[in-house]
Amino acid sequence: MKKFCAFLIVITTALLAACSEKPVEPIRIGFIGGLSGPNSDNGQSGLNGLTLAVEQFNRAGGANGRLVEIIAKDDAQSKETATTSSNELVAAKVEAVVGPFTSSMAAAIVPITGQAGIFQVSPTITAMEFFGKDDNLFRINRTTRDNAGDYAKVMHGRGQKHVAVAYDLRNRAFTQSWLDEYRTAVKALGASLAAEISYESAKDTDFEAVVAKMLEAKPDGLLFISGALDVARLAQAARKLAPQLPIAASEWAATEQLIDLGGQVVEGLLIVQNYDRDDASPRFKEFSDAYFKRFQRNPGYSSVSTYDAATVVLTALKNRKEGESVKAAALRSGPYQGLQQEMAFDANGDTVRKVYFTEIREGRYRRID
């Protein structure tokens, strides 16, 4: 009887100790991107990519038994909203942030998160303003210099040596950087720009007037440095006013929404992708199938890039040593195997990325040689 009572005391003590233990706190990471407004397709697709990556990570055991929780914030493509959302993420004491998705928002967000010592990975920003800086920011994408330079070569090779450009001032940190790099690359090829037409995207923007100004210079091609919704509207005006002119758009517009919105007017449009949509590898197919099953839609460049960004963040959290910063763990843990290509970062968080030029044909992005 004494042994039995002693046994009961041991069991009871163990149970009470277990009940008194606090549950393991999750690791909180932030997400910040445009979840409302005209370019919310990029932000929402990005949040989907992060959600899928975190759910898979947690099912696999998380960061050594600790689960990861996402705190998502909208920047609404507004400096004021982005500032508020960034401060809220800092107050929530997130250990890392995935986002933002446009360079103009990064200009408002990165100083806040960087000063707070929060490691941040942007899936999509490319502006030269963020290249070569030790600012606690890693970028998954290549730079505007890389992309604009490749566009200049491809379009020049197609005989377009006097291109007119329209660019949206609402994301000026990106569009101005892209235009400056494109102009420099075009001049290096012995050509020149026909026109540089700026506008600020809004519900009442007269896109036909924008295209009309582009056409005054008698260009041999039209290039739009704008988001998907604006490119669809600009393409509609271009098909009306100059149906035979070739059209192109910067990578900012390369979303699923572009084809849905543009329909026939974006047929033949030249645009670059930072991933291979036709990849039939088992790794990418598994991701695509899981993404479709979870969200009932196919992934786009934003979701692919964000999934890769999540790979960096989650690997760093899992590998982090006691007292080590997430950034230090991220630098130590690379290179990383992304969905389609390896990612290696320098000390400033910069990397290179292979891209693929496509044309929209029969309602699909199709690779060109």
mmCIF file of C-alpha atoms in Angstrom:
data_model
loop_
_atom_site.group_PDB
_atom_site.id
_atom_site.type_symbol
_atom_site.label_atom_id
_atom_site.label_comp_id
_atom_site.label_asym_id
_atom_site.label_seq_id
_atom_site.Cartn_x
_atom_site.Cartn_y
_atom_site.Cartn_z
ATOM 1 C CA MET A 1 0.000 0.000 0.000
ATOM 2 C CA LYS A 2 2.842 2.410 0.865
ATOM 3 C CA LYS A 3 4.486 1.727 -2.496
ATOM 4 C CA PHE A 4 1.179 2.302 -4.264
ATOM 5 C CA CYS A 5 0.644 5.607 -2.436
ATOM 6 C CA ALA A 6 4.165 6.688 -3.303
ATOM 7 C CA PHE A 7 3.491 5.818 -6.934
ATOM 8 C CA LEU A 8 0.300 7.909 -6.895
ATOM 9 C CA ILE A 9 2.208 10.842 -5.413
ATOM 10 C CA VAL A 10 4.827 10.659 -8.170
ATOM 11 C CA ILE A 11 2.180 10.480 -10.916
ATOM 12 C CA THR A 12 0.142 13.298 -9.405
ATOM 13 C CA THR A 13 3.213 15.487 -9.044
ATOM 14 C CA ALA A 14 4.180 14.858 -12.664
ATOM 15 C CA LEU A 15 0.672 15.675 -13.879
ATOM 16 C CA LEU A 16 0.540 18.879 -11.847
ATOM 17 C CA ALA A 17 3.924 19.910 -13.183
ATOM 18 C CA ALA A 18 2.800 19.227 -16.726
ATOM 19 C CA CYS A 19 -0.368 21.238 -16.239
ATOM 20 C CA SER A 20 1.568 24.135 -14.716
ATOM 21 C CA GLU A 21 4.003 24.345 -17.654
ATOM 22 C CA LYS A 22 3.292 27.166 -20.050
ATOM 23 C CA PRO A 23 2.599 26.142 -23.651
ATOM 24 C CA VAL A 24 5.492 26.740 -26.027
ATOM 25 C CA GLU A 25 5.135 30.157 -27.604
ATOM 26 C CA PRO A 26 5.050 30.151 -31.420
ATOM 27 C CA ILE A 27 7.682 31.998 -33.411
ATOM 28 C CA ARG A 28 5.974 35.018 -34.912
ATOM 29 C CA ILE A 29 6.980 36.263 -38.336
ATOM 30 C CA GLY A 30 5.453 39.190 -40.160
ATOM 31 C CA PHE A 31 4.081 39.596 -43.645
ATOM 32 C CA ILE A 32 3.665 42.997 -45.250
ATOM 33 C CA GLY A 33 2.363 43.665 -48.747
ATOM 34 C CA GLY A 34 -0.459 45.201 -50.717
ATOM 35 C CA LEU A 35 -3.568 43.283 -49.679
ATOM 36 C CA SER A 36 -5.952 46.001 -50.858
ATOM 37 C CA GLY A 37 -6.002 48.388 -53.786
ATOM 38 C CA PRO A 38 -5.276 47.988 -57.507
ATOM 39 C CA ASN A 39 -2.127 45.855 -57.065
ATOM 40 C CA SER A 40 -3.439 43.571 -54.359
ATOM 41 C CA ASP A 41 -3.007 40.551 -56.644
ATOM 42 C CA ASN A 42 0.741 40.607 -55.936
ATOM 43 C CA GLY A 43 0.312 40.920 -52.196
ATOM 44 C CA GLN A 44 -2.422 38.319 -51.881
ATOM 45 C CA SER A 45 -0.524 35.811 -54.017
ATOM 46 C CA GLY A 46 2.513 36.450 -51.859
ATOM 47 C CA LEU A 47 0.571 35.841 -48.662
ATOM 48 C CA ASN A 48 -0.720 32.590 -50.162
ATOM 49 C CA GLY A 49 2.842 31.470 -50.909
ATOM 50 C CA LEU A 50 3.975 32.264 -47.380
ATOM 51 C CA THR A 51 0.930 30.571 -45.847
ATOM 52 C CA LEU A 52 1.591 27.359 -47.751
ATOM 53 C CA ALA A 53 5.275 27.348 -46.822
ATOM 54 C CA VAL A 54 4.551 27.914 -43.109
ATOM 55 C CA GLU A 55 1.817 25.275 -42.998
ATOM 56 C CA GLN A 56 4.159 22.711 -44.544
ATOM 57 C CA PHE A 57 6.965 23.755 -42.195
ATOM 58 C CA ASN A 58 4.758 23.387 -39.124
ATOM 59 C CA ARG A 59 3.506 19.978 -40.229
ATOM 60 C CA ALA A 60 7.148 18.888 -40.502
ATOM 61 C CA GLY A 61 7.790 19.841 -36.876
ATOM 62 C CA GLY A 62 8.474 23.567 -37.128
ATOM 63 C CA ALA A 63 11.687 25.106 -35.790
ATOM 64 C CA ASN A 64 12.828 22.333 -33.481
ATOM 65 C CA GLY A 65 9.338 21.822 -32.138
ATOM 66 C CA ARG A 66 8.231 25.454 -32.153
ATOM 67 C CA LEU A 67 5.501 26.330 -34.629
ATOM 68 C CA VAL A 68 5.539 29.478 -36.740
ATOM 69 C CA GLU A 69 2.700 31.989 -36.738
ATOM 70 C CA ILE A 70 2.136 34.639 -39.419
ATOM 71 C CA ILE A 71 1.091 38.181 -38.536
ATOM 72 C CA ALA A 72 -0.080 39.705 -41.817
ATOM 73 C CA LYS A 73 -0.255 43.444 -42.451
ATOM 74 C CA ASP A 74 -1.487 45.461 -45.431
ATOM 75 C CA ASP A 75 0.582 48.348 -46.804
ATOM 76 C CA ALA A 76 -2.243 49.335 -49.204
ATOM 77 C CA GLN A 77 0.422 50.919 -51.467
ATOM 78 C CA SER A 78 0.294 53.887 -49.088
ATOM 79 C CA LYS A 79 3.315 55.309 -47.250
ATOM 80 C CA GLU A 80 1.167 56.164 -44.233
ATOM 81 C CA THR A 81 -0.412 52.705 -44.040
ATOM 82 C CA ALA A 82 2.952 51.033 -44.600
ATOM 83 C CA THR A 83 4.487 53.033 -41.764
ATOM 84 C CA THR A 84 1.675 52.128 -39.397
ATOM 85 C CA SER A 85 1.797 48.447 -40.361
ATOM 86 C CA SER A 86 5.585 48.328 -39.961
ATOM 87 C CA ASN A 87 5.403 49.811 -36.479
ATOM 88 C CA GLU A 88 2.718 47.276 -35.571
ATOM 89 C CA LEU A 89 5.001 44.429 -36.649
ATOM 90 C CA VAL A 90 7.803 45.881 -34.557
ATOM 91 C CA ALA A 91 5.450 46.152 -31.566
ATOM 92 C CA ALA A 92 4.396 42.521 -32.092
ATOM 93 C CA LYS A 93 8.080 41.554 -31.777
ATOM 94 C CA VAL A 94 8.146 39.463 -34.930
ATOM 95 C CA GLU A 95 11.482 37.782 -35.541
ATOM 96 C CA ALA A 96 11.446 38.230 -39.306
ATOM 97 C CA VAL A 97 9.323 39.836 -42.016
ATOM 98 C CA VAL A 98 8.486 38.603 -45.517
ATOM 99 C CA GLY A 99 7.783 41.544 -47.831
ATOM 100 C CA PRO A 100 7.274 44.226 -49.050
ATOM 101 C CA PHE A 101 6.421 43.705 -52.697
ATOM 102 C CA THR A 102 7.039 47.107 -54.275
ATOM 103 C CA SER A 103 10.098 49.312 -54.048
ATOM 104 C CA SER A 104 8.110 52.401 -53.073
ATOM 105 C CA MET A 105 6.732 50.586 -50.037
ATOM 106 C CA ALA A 106 10.175 49.231 -49.210
ATOM 107 C CA ALA A 107 11.430 52.821 -48.987
ATOM 108 C CA ALA A 108 8.929 53.391 -46.154
ATOM 109 C CA ILE A 109 9.151 49.987 -44.456
ATOM 110 C CA VAL A 110 12.797 48.909 -44.487
ATOM 111 C CA PRO A 111 14.125 51.828 -42.387
ATOM 112 C CA ILE A 112 11.615 50.966 -39.631
ATOM 113 C CA THR A 113 12.201 47.222 -39.552
ATOM 114 C CA GLY A 114 15.934 47.609 -40.124
ATOM 115 C CA GLN A 115 16.343 50.003 -37.224
ATOM 116 C CA ALA A 116 14.410 47.568 -35.023
ATOM 117 C CA GLY A 117 16.866 44.823 -35.975
ATOM 118 C CA ILE A 118 14.229 42.698 -37.711
ATOM 119 C CA PHE A 119 15.470 40.460 -40.509
ATOM 120 C CA GLN A 120 13.468 41.045 -43.686
ATOM 121 C CA VAL A 121 13.253 39.222 -47.010
ATOM 122 C CA SER A 122 11.514 40.841 -49.979
ATOM 123 C CA PRO A 123 10.340 38.431 -52.669
ATOM 124 C CA THR A 124 10.055 41.002 -55.462
ATOM 125 C CA ILE A 125 11.665 44.445 -55.005
ATOM 126 C CA THR A 126 14.373 45.290 -57.543
ATOM 127 C CA ALA A 127 15.185 49.028 -57.327
ATOM 128 C CA MET A 128 18.883 49.903 -57.259
ATOM 129 C CA GLU A 129 18.211 51.901 -54.095
ATOM 130 C CA PHE A 130 18.298 48.610 -52.168
ATOM 131 C CA PHE A 131 21.294 47.045 -53.895
ATOM 132 C CA GLY A 132 24.648 46.763 -52.143
ATOM 133 C CA LYS A 133 23.418 47.916 -48.745
ATOM 134 C CA ASP A 134 23.819 46.259 -45.366
ATOM 135 C CA ASP A 135 20.272 47.094 -44.264
ATOM 136 C CA ASN A 136 19.024 43.826 -42.722
ATOM 137 C CA LEU A 137 17.182 43.160 -45.987
ATOM 138 C CA PHE A 138 17.587 40.182 -48.298
ATOM 139 C CA ARG A 139 16.115 40.342 -51.815
ATOM 140 C CA ILE A 140 14.991 37.281 -53.758
ATOM 141 C CA ASN A 141 14.764 39.184 -57.055
ATOM 142 C CA ARG A 142 17.449 40.577 -59.346
ATOM 143 C CA THR A 143 17.834 44.337 -59.853
ATOM 144 C CA THR A 144 16.197 46.803 -62.224
ATOM 145 C CA ARG A 145 19.614 47.122 -63.885
ATOM 146 C CA ASP A 146 19.617 43.420 -64.708
ATOM 147 C CA ASN A 147 16.026 43.319 -65.961
ATOM 148 C CA ALA A 148 16.000 46.613 -67.866
ATOM 149 C CA GLY A 149 19.295 45.734 -69.519
ATOM 150 C CA ASP A 150 17.922 42.425 -70.756
ATOM 151 C CA TYR A 151 14.748 44.104 -72.042
ATOM 152 C CA ALA A 152 16.849 46.599 -74.006
ATOM 153 C CA LYS A 153 18.800 43.790 -75.679
ATOM 154 C CA VAL A 154 15.730 41.694 -76.519
ATOM 155 C CA MET A 155 13.686 44.601 -77.882
ATOM 156 C CA HIS A 156 16.652 45.984 -79.816
ATOM 157 C CA GLY A 157 17.163 42.546 -81.330
ATOM 158 C CA ARG A 158 13.552 42.679 -82.506
ATOM 159 C CA GLY A 159 14.226 45.912 -84.362
ATOM 160 C CA GLN A 160 12.736 48.242 -81.748
ATOM 161 C CA LYS A 161 15.238 51.101 -81.568
ATOM 162 C CA HIS A 162 12.930 54.019 -80.847
ATOM 163 C CA VAL A 163 10.652 52.858 -78.035
ATOM 164 C CA ALA A 164 8.210 55.089 -76.140
ATOM 165 C CA VAL A 165 7.887 54.405 -72.399
ATOM 166 C CA ALA A 166 5.054 55.104 -69.940
ATOM 167 C CA TYR A 167 5.761 54.761 -66.222
ATOM 168 C CA ASP A 168 3.623 54.991 -63.098
ATOM 169 C CA LEU A 169 4.804 57.509 -60.498
ATOM 170 C CA ARG A 170 2.799 55.780 -57.775
ATOM 171 C CA ASN A 171 5.633 53.233 -57.463
ATOM 172 C CA ARG A 172 8.340 55.683 -58.458
ATOM 173 C CA ALA A 173 11.148 54.037 -56.483
ATOM 174 C CA PHE A 174 10.802 51.107 -58.883
ATOM 175 C CA THR A 175 9.606 52.726 -62.115
ATOM 176 C CA GLN A 176 12.138 55.576 -62.135
ATOM 177 C CA SER A 177 14.961 53.162 -61.350
ATOM 178 C CA TRP A 178 13.794 50.806 -64.098
ATOM 179 C CA LEU A 179 13.479 53.646 -66.636
ATOM 180 C CA ASP A 180 16.915 55.065 -65.798
ATOM 181 C CA GLU A 181 18.547 51.669 -66.255
ATOM 182 C CA TYR A 182 16.620 50.997 -69.474
ATOM 183 C CA ARG A 183 17.607 54.367 -70.938
ATOM 184 C CA THR A 184 21.264 53.696 -70.167
ATOM 185 C CA ALA A 185 21.121 50.224 -71.732
ATOM 186 C CA VAL A 186 19.354 51.505 -74.851
ATOM 187 C CA LYS A 187 21.972 54.224 -75.367
ATOM 188 C CA ALA A 188 24.743 51.647 -74.997
ATOM 189 C CA LEU A 189 23.174 49.817 -77.938
ATOM 190 C CA GLY A 190 23.279 52.957 -80.084
ATOM 191 C CA ALA A 191 19.540 53.593 -79.884
ATOM 192 C CA SER A 192 17.393 56.157 -78.036
ATOM 193 C CA LEU A 193 14.016 56.447 -76.370
ATOM 194 C CA ALA A 194 11.244 58.057 -78.370
ATOM 195 C CA ALA A 195 9.372 59.390 -75.328
ATOM 196 C CA GLU A 196 9.187 59.080 -71.543
ATOM 197 C CA ILE A 197 5.628 59.670 -70.359
ATOM 198 C CA SER A 198 4.944 59.707 -66.637
ATOM 199 C CA TYR A 199 1.507 59.390 -65.074
ATOM 200 C CA GLU A 200 0.075 58.655 -61.656
ATOM 201 C CA SER A 201 -2.271 55.706 -61.519
ATOM 202 C CA ALA A 202 -5.769 56.454 -60.256
ATOM 203 C CA LYS A 203 -9.332 55.385 -60.966
ATOM 204 C CA ASP A 204 -9.842 58.341 -63.304
ATOM 205 C CA THR A 205 -6.486 58.190 -65.130
ATOM 206 C CA ASP A 206 -6.960 58.798 -68.869
ATOM 207 C CA PHE A 207 -4.876 55.949 -70.270
ATOM 208 C CA GLU A 208 -5.829 56.763 -73.843
ATOM 209 C CA ALA A 209 -4.292 60.218 -73.358
ATOM 210 C CA VAL A 210 -1.117 58.612 -71.978
ATOM 211 C CA VAL A 211 -0.779 56.402 -75.055
ATOM 212 C CA ALA A 212 -1.572 59.304 -77.372
ATOM 213 C CA LYS A 213 1.389 61.220 -75.899
ATOM 214 C CA MET A 214 3.595 58.182 -76.439
ATOM 215 C CA LEU A 215 2.570 58.000 -80.084
ATOM 216 C CA GLU A 216 3.380 61.654 -80.804
ATOM 217 C CA ALA A 217 7.058 60.679 -81.039
ATOM 218 C CA LYS A 218 6.296 58.056 -83.723
ATOM 219 C CA PRO A 219 7.855 55.139 -81.813
ATOM 220 C CA ASP A 220 8.496 51.654 -83.162
ATOM 221 C CA GLY A 221 7.328 50.041 -79.923
ATOM 222 C CA LEU A 222 5.557 50.783 -76.634
ATOM 223 C CA LEU A 223 6.801 49.802 -73.175
ATOM 224 C CA PHE A 224 4.743 50.090 -69.980
ATOM 225 C CA ILE A 225 6.452 50.204 -66.574
ATOM 226 C CA SER A 226 3.276 49.674 -64.596
ATOM 227 C CA GLY A 227 1.242 47.189 -62.599
ATOM 228 C CA ALA A 228 -1.033 44.588 -64.165
ATOM 229 C CA LEU A 229 -4.258 46.604 -64.025
ATOM 230 C CA ASP A 230 -2.679 49.645 -65.665
ATOM 231 C CA VAL A 231 -0.921 47.557 -68.319
ATOM 232 C CA ALA A 232 -4.272 46.053 -69.311
ATOM 233 C CA ARG A 233 -5.738 49.561 -69.687
ATOM 234 C CA LEU A 234 -2.704 50.897 -71.522
ATOM 235 C CA ALA A 235 -2.723 47.898 -73.870
ATOM 236 C CA GLN A 236 -6.423 48.512 -74.597
ATOM 237 C CA ALA A 237 -5.652 52.108 -75.575
ATOM 238 C CA ALA A 238 -2.650 51.019 -77.642
ATOM 239 C CA ARG A 239 -4.709 48.490 -79.600
ATOM 240 C CA LYS A 240 -7.235 51.204 -80.340
ATOM 241 C CA LEU A 241 -4.788 53.939 -81.386
ATOM 242 C CA ALA A 242 -1.916 51.912 -82.882
ATOM 243 C CA PRO A 243 -2.958 48.285 -83.305
ATOM 244 C CA GLN A 244 0.167 47.257 -85.230
ATOM 245 C CA LEU A 245 2.771 48.500 -82.757
ATOM 246 C CA PRO A 246 4.480 45.866 -80.578
ATOM 247 C CA ILE A 247 3.880 46.267 -76.860
ATOM 248 C CA ALA A 248 5.878 45.201 -73.814
ATOM 249 C CA ALA A 249 5.602 45.549 -70.044
ATOM 250 C CA SER A 250 8.065 45.356 -67.173
ATOM 251 C CA GLU A 251 8.075 42.388 -64.818
ATOM 252 C CA TRP A 252 5.897 44.246 -62.284
ATOM 253 C CA ALA A 253 2.837 43.334 -64.368
ATOM 254 C CA ALA A 254 3.650 39.635 -64.829
ATOM 255 C CA THR A 255 0.734 38.271 -62.783
ATOM 256 C CA GLU A 256 -2.191 35.980 -63.538
ATOM 257 C CA GLN A 257 -4.454 39.001 -63.272
ATOM 258 C CA LEU A 258 -2.865 40.636 -66.325
ATOM 259 C CA ILE A 259 -4.241 38.006 -68.692
ATOM 260 C CA ASP A 260 -7.606 37.906 -66.936
ATOM 261 C CA LEU A 261 -7.965 41.684 -67.193
ATOM 262 C CA GLY A 262 -6.414 42.206 -70.609
ATOM 263 C CA GLY A 263 -7.831 39.359 -72.635
ATOM 264 C CA GLN A 264 -7.249 39.924 -76.336
ATOM 265 C CA VAL A 265 -5.620 43.338 -75.972
ATOM 266 C CA VAL A 266 -2.549 41.855 -74.252
ATOM 267 C CA GLU A 267 -2.010 39.152 -76.864
ATOM 268 C CA GLY A 268 1.558 39.394 -78.141
ATOM 269 C CA LEU A 269 2.780 41.444 -75.176
ATOM 270 C CA LEU A 270 6.423 40.841 -74.256
ATOM 271 C CA ILE A 271 7.116 40.391 -70.546
ATOM 272 C CA VAL A 272 9.755 38.733 -68.389
ATOM 273 C CA GLN A 273 9.123 36.142 -65.693
ATOM 274 C CA ASN A 274 11.456 35.383 -62.777
ATOM 275 C CA TYR A 275 10.510 31.710 -62.872
ATOM 276 C CA ASP A 276 9.793 29.069 -65.505
ATOM 277 C CA ARG A 277 6.043 28.589 -65.774
ATOM 278 C CA ASP A 278 6.553 25.469 -67.895
ATOM 279 C CA ASP A 279 8.800 23.708 -65.391
ATOM 280 C CA ALA A 280 7.764 20.035 -65.243
ATOM 281 C CA SER A 281 10.207 19.016 -62.511
ATOM 282 C CA PRO A 282 8.781 16.946 -59.618
ATOM 283 C CA ARG A 283 9.747 19.664 -57.095
ATOM 284 C CA PHE A 284 7.862 22.427 -58.866
ATOM 285 C CA LYS A 285 4.918 20.203 -59.748
ATOM 286 C CA GLU A 286 4.524 19.199 -56.107
ATOM 287 C CA PHE A 287 4.476 22.867 -55.110
ATOM 288 C CA SER A 288 2.022 23.824 -57.886
ATOM 289 C CA ASP A 289 -0.347 20.980 -57.003
ATOM 290 C CA ALA A 290 -0.233 21.843 -53.298
ATOM 291 C CA TYR A 291 -0.804 25.524 -54.040
ATOM 292 C CA PHE A 292 -3.796 24.800 -56.284
ATOM 293 C CA LYS A 293 -5.291 22.396 -53.746
ATOM 294 C CA ARG A 294 -4.928 24.982 -50.969
ATOM 295 C CA PHE A 295 -6.067 28.124 -52.840
ATOM 296 C CA GLN A 296 -7.956 26.850 -55.922
ATOM 297 C CA ARG A 297 -5.760 28.820 -58.296
ATOM 298 C CA ASN A 298 -2.389 28.428 -59.972
ATOM 299 C CA PRO A 299 0.678 30.110 -58.486
ATOM 300 C CA GLY A 300 2.177 33.227 -60.075
ATOM 301 C CA TYR A 301 5.556 34.912 -59.828
ATOM 302 C CA SER A 302 4.690 36.580 -56.535
ATOM 303 C CA SER A 303 3.703 33.318 -54.837
ATOM 304 C CA VAL A 304 6.737 31.479 -56.227
ATOM 305 C CA SER A 305 9.138 34.214 -55.083
ATOM 306 C CA THR A 306 7.468 34.403 -51.676
ATOM 307 C CA TYR A 307 7.699 30.652 -51.189
ATOM 308 C CA ASP A 308 11.429 30.965 -51.907
ATOM 309 C CA ALA A 309 11.657 33.883 -49.464
ATOM 310 C CA ALA A 310 9.899 31.753 -46.849
ATOM 311 C CA THR A 311 12.444 28.984 -47.429
ATOM 312 C CA VAL A 312 15.203 31.406 -46.448
ATOM 313 C CA VAL A 313 13.403 32.697 -43.347
ATOM 314 C CA LEU A 314 12.208 29.325 -42.067
ATOM 315 C CA THR A 315 15.571 27.617 -42.628
ATOM 316 C CA ALA A 316 17.323 30.421 -40.751
ATOM 317 C CA LEU A 317 14.876 30.135 -37.844
ATOM 318 C CA LYS A 318 15.397 26.384 -37.661
ATOM 319 C CA ASN A 319 19.203 26.632 -37.848
ATOM 320 C CA ARG A 320 19.624 29.630 -35.551
ATOM 321 C CA LYS A 321 21.940 29.092 -32.614
ATOM 322 C CA GLU A 322 21.318 30.505 -29.166
ATOM 323 C CA GLY A 323 22.090 34.219 -29.144
ATOM 324 C CA GLU A 324 22.473 34.351 -32.923
ATOM 325 C CA SER A 325 20.519 36.855 -35.032
ATOM 326 C CA VAL A 326 18.191 35.575 -37.741
ATOM 327 C CA LYS A 327 20.249 37.439 -40.356
ATOM 328 C CA ALA A 328 23.476 35.765 -39.195
ATOM 329 C CA ALA A 329 21.755 32.388 -39.305
ATOM 330 C CA ALA A 330 20.470 33.160 -42.803
ATOM 331 C CA LEU A 331 23.935 34.056 -44.084
ATOM 332 C CA ARG A 332 25.389 30.924 -42.498
ATOM 333 C CA SER A 333 22.648 28.595 -43.767
ATOM 334 C CA GLY A 334 22.930 29.320 -47.483
ATOM 335 C CA PRO A 335 22.974 28.583 -50.289
ATOM 336 C CA TYR A 336 19.299 27.604 -50.439
ATOM 337 C CA GLN A 337 17.502 25.359 -52.869
ATOM 338 C CA GLY A 338 14.525 27.317 -54.152
ATOM 339 C CA LEU A 339 11.628 25.902 -56.110
ATOM 340 C CA GLN A 340 13.535 26.192 -59.386
ATOM 341 C CA GLN A 341 16.986 27.594 -58.722
ATOM 342 C CA GLU A 342 19.617 27.869 -56.049
ATOM 343 C CA MET A 343 19.760 31.073 -54.005
ATOM 344 C CA ALA A 344 23.068 32.372 -52.683
ATOM 345 C CA PHE A 345 23.299 35.741 -50.915
ATOM 346 C CA ASP A 346 26.258 38.040 -50.382
ATOM 347 C CA ALA A 347 26.861 39.930 -47.132
ATOM 348 C CA ASN A 348 24.374 42.620 -48.223
ATOM 349 C CA GLY A 349 21.590 40.143 -48.937
ATOM 350 C CA ASP A 350 21.823 40.497 -52.727
ATOM 351 C CA THR A 351 21.498 37.569 -55.082
ATOM 352 C CA VAL A 352 21.174 36.747 -58.770
ATOM 353 C CA ARG A 353 18.171 35.145 -60.390
ATOM 354 C CA LYS A 354 17.555 33.614 -63.774
ATOM 355 C CA VAL A 355 14.627 35.066 -65.730
ATOM 356 C CA TYR A 356 12.616 33.988 -68.758
ATOM 357 C CA PHE A 357 11.159 36.185 -71.473
ATOM 358 C CA THR A 358 7.622 35.352 -72.510
ATOM 359 C CA GLU A 359 4.894 36.534 -74.849
ATOM 360 C CA ILE A 360 1.215 36.246 -74.119
ATOM 361 C CA ARG A 361 -0.217 33.914 -76.712
ATOM 362 C CA GLU A 362 -3.659 32.352 -76.692
ATOM 363 C CA GLY A 363 -4.228 33.512 -73.143
ATOM 364 C CA ARG A 364 -0.999 32.065 -71.726
ATOM 365 C CA TYR A 365 2.537 33.209 -70.946
ATOM 366 C CA ARG A 366 4.721 31.322 -73.425
ATOM 367 C CA ARG A 367 8.507 31.287 -73.294
ATOM 368 C CA ILE A 368 10.423 32.684 -76.221
ATOM 369 C CA ASP A 369 13.982 31.782 -77.236
#
